CSV table of C-alpha atoms in Angstrom, one decimal:
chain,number,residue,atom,x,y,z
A,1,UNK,CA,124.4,117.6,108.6
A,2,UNK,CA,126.1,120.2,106.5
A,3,UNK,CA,124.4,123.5,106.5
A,4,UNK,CA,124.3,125.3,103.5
A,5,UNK,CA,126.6,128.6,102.6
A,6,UNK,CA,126.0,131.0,104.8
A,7,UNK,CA,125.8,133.9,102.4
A,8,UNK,CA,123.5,131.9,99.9
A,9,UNK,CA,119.8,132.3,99.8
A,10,UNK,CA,119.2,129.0,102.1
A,11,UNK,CA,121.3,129.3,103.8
A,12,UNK,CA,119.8,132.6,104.9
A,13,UNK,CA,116.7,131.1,105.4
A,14,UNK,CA,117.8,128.0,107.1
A,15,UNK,CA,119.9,131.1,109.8
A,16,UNK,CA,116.6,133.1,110.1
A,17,UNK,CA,114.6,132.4,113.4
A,18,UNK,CA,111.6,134.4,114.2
A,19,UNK,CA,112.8,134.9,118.2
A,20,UNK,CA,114.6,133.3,120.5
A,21,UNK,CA,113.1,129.8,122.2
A,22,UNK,CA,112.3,129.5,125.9
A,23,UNK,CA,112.7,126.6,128.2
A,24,UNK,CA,109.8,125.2,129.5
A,25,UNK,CA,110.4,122.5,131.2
A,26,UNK,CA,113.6,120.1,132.8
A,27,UNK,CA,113.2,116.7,133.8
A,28,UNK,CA,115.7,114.4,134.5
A,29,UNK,CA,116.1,110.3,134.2
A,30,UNK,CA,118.2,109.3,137.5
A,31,UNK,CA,117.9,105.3,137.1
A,32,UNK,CA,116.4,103.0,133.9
A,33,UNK,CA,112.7,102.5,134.5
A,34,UNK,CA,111.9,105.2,137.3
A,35,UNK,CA,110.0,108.1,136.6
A,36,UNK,CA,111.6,111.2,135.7
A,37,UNK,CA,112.0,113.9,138.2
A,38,UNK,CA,110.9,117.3,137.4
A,39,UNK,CA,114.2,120.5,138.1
A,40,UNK,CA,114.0,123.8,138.0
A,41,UNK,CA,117.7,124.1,137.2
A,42,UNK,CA,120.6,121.3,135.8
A,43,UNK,CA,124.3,121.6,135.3
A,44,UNK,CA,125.1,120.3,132.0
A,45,UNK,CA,129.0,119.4,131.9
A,46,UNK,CA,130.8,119.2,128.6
A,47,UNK,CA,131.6,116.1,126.9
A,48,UNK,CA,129.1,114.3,129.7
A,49,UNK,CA,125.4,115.3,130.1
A,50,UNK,CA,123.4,116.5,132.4
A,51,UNK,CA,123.9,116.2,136.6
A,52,UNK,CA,121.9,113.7,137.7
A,53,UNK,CA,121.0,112.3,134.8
A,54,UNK,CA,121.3,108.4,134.5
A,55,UNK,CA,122.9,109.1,130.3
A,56,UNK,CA,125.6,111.5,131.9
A,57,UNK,CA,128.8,110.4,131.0
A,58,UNK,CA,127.7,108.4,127.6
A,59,UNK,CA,127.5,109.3,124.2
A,60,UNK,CA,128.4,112.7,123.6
A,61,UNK,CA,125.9,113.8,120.4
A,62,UNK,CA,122.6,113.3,123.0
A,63,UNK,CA,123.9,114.7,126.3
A,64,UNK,CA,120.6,116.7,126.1
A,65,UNK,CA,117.1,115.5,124.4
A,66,UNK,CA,115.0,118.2,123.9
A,67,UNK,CA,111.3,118.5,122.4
A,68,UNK,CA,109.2,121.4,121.7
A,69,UNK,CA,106.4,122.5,123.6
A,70,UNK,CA,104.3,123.2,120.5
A,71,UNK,CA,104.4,119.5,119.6
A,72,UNK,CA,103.2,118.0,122.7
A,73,UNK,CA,99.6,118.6,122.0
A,74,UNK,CA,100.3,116.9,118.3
A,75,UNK,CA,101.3,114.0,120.5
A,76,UNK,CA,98.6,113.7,122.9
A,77,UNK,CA,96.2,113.7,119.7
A,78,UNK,CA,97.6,111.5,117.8
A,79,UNK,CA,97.7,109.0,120.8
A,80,UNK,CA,94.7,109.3,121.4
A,81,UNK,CA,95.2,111.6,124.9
A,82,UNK,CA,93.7,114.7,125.9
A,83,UNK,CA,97.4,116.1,127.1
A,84,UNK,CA,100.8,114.5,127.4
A,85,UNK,CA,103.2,115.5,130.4
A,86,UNK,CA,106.9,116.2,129.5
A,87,UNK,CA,107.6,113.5,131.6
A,88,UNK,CA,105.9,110.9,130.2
A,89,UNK,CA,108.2,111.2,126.5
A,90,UNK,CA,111.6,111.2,128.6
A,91,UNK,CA,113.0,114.1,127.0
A,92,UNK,CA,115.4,116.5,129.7
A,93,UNK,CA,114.6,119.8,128.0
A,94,UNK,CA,110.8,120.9,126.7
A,95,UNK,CA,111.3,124.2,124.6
A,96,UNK,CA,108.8,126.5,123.0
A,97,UNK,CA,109.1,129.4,120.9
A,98,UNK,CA,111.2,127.9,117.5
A,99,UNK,CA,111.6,125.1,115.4
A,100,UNK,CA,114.3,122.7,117.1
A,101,UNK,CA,114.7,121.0,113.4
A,102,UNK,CA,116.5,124.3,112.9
A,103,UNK,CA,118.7,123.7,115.8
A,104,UNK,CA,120.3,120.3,113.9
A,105,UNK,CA,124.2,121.1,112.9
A,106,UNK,CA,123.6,124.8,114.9
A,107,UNK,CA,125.2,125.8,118.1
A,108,UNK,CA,123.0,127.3,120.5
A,109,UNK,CA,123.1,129.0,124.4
A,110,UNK,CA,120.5,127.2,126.5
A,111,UNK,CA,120.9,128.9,129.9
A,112,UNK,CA,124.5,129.4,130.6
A,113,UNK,CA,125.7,126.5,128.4
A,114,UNK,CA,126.8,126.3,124.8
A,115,UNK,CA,125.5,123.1,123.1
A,116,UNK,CA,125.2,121.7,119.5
A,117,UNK,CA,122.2,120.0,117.5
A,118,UNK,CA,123.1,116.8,116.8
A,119,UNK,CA,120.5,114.6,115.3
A,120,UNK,CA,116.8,114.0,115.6
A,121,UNK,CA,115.7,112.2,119.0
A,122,UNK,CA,113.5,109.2,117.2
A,123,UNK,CA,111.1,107.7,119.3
A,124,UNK,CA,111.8,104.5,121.5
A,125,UNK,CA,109.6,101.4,121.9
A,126,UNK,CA,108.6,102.6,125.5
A,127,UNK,CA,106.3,104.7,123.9
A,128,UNK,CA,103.7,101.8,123.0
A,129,UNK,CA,104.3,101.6,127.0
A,130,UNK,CA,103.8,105.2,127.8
A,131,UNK,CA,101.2,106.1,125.0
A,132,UNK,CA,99.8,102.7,124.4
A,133,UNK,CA,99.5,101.0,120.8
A,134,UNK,CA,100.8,103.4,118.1
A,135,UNK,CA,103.0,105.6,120.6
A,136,UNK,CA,106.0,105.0,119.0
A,137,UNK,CA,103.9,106.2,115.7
A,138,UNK,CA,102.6,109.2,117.3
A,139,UNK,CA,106.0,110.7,118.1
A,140,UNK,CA,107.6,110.1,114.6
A,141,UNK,CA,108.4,113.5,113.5
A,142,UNK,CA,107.6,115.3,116.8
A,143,UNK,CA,110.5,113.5,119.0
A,144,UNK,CA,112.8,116.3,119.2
A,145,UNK,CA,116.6,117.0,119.0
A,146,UNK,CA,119.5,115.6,120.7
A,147,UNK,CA,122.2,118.0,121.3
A,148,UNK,CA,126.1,117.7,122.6
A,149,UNK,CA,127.3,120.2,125.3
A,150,UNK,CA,130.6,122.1,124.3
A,151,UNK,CA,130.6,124.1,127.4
A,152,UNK,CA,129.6,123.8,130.8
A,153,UNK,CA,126.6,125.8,132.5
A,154,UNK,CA,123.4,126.0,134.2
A,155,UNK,CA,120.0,126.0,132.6
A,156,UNK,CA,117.1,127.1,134.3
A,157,UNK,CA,113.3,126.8,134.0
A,158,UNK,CA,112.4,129.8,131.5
A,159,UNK,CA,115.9,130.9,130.1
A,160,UNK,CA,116.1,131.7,127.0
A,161,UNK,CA,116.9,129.1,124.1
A,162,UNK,CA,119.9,131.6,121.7
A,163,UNK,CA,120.9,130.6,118.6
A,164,UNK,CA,124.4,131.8,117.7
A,165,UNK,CA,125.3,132.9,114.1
A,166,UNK,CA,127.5,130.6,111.9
């Protein structure tokens, strides 16, 4: 995605966060089709992904997932839940406190680590599994960011989420 000018009026506006995010929640995914274990702290290496993580090592433009905390509830109502656990939508990193959309193209701290938005995190089809019928549905629009790591560090349960300037 190219970002706008930064000295133009969107791009301005597309810079302007109302505070700094917060991280929530950290799961990892250490084997296909196990459930994810809940961290209070990962190492996320550059270029790989997270320790621990069965993805470390692949693609580097989703070496994180991350979802907001503000859209779980969206979730859980539009499938038809009362509440969602992190867990359940297989994203590493829940965040709350700003708009992730806004994190696409950016780079950002999270923890002690630099990394980059990427692209959207669409939905799988183990949703319909995890959900039930119209899962996948219920998390278009609310699935999050993926994000690469340029350098190495530690995140932690309730670090704060920085964006950097341009």
């Amino acid at each position: 995605m190219t970002l706008p000018p930064a000295d133009s009026a969107l791009g301005r506006l597309m810079a302007t966060l109302p505070r700094p995010g917060r991280v929530e929640w950290i799961g990892l995914r250490p084997k296909r089709d196990v459930p994810m274990q809940e961290v209070e702290h990962v190492l996320a290496q550059a270029g790989l992904g997270l320790v621990g993580d069965r993805y470390a090592g692949g693609s580097g433009k989703r070496g994180v997932t991350l979802i907001q905390a503000e859209h779980l509830p969206a979730i859980a109502a539009l499938s038809g839940h009362a509440q969602v656990a992190p867990a359940t939508l297989r994203r590493n990193v829940v965040v709350s406190g700003l708009p992730l959309v806004a994190l696409k193209g950016r780079r950002f701290r999270l923890g002690d680590a630099l990394l980059e938005g990427t692209e959207e995190c669409d939905p799988c089809s183990r949703m319909e599994d995890a959900l039930g019928p119209g899962g996948y549905n219920a998390m278009r629009g609310h699935g999050g960011l993926c994000a690469r790591i340029l350098e190495s560090g530690t995140i932690r349960r309730l670090d704060a989420l920085v964006v950097l300037p341009d």
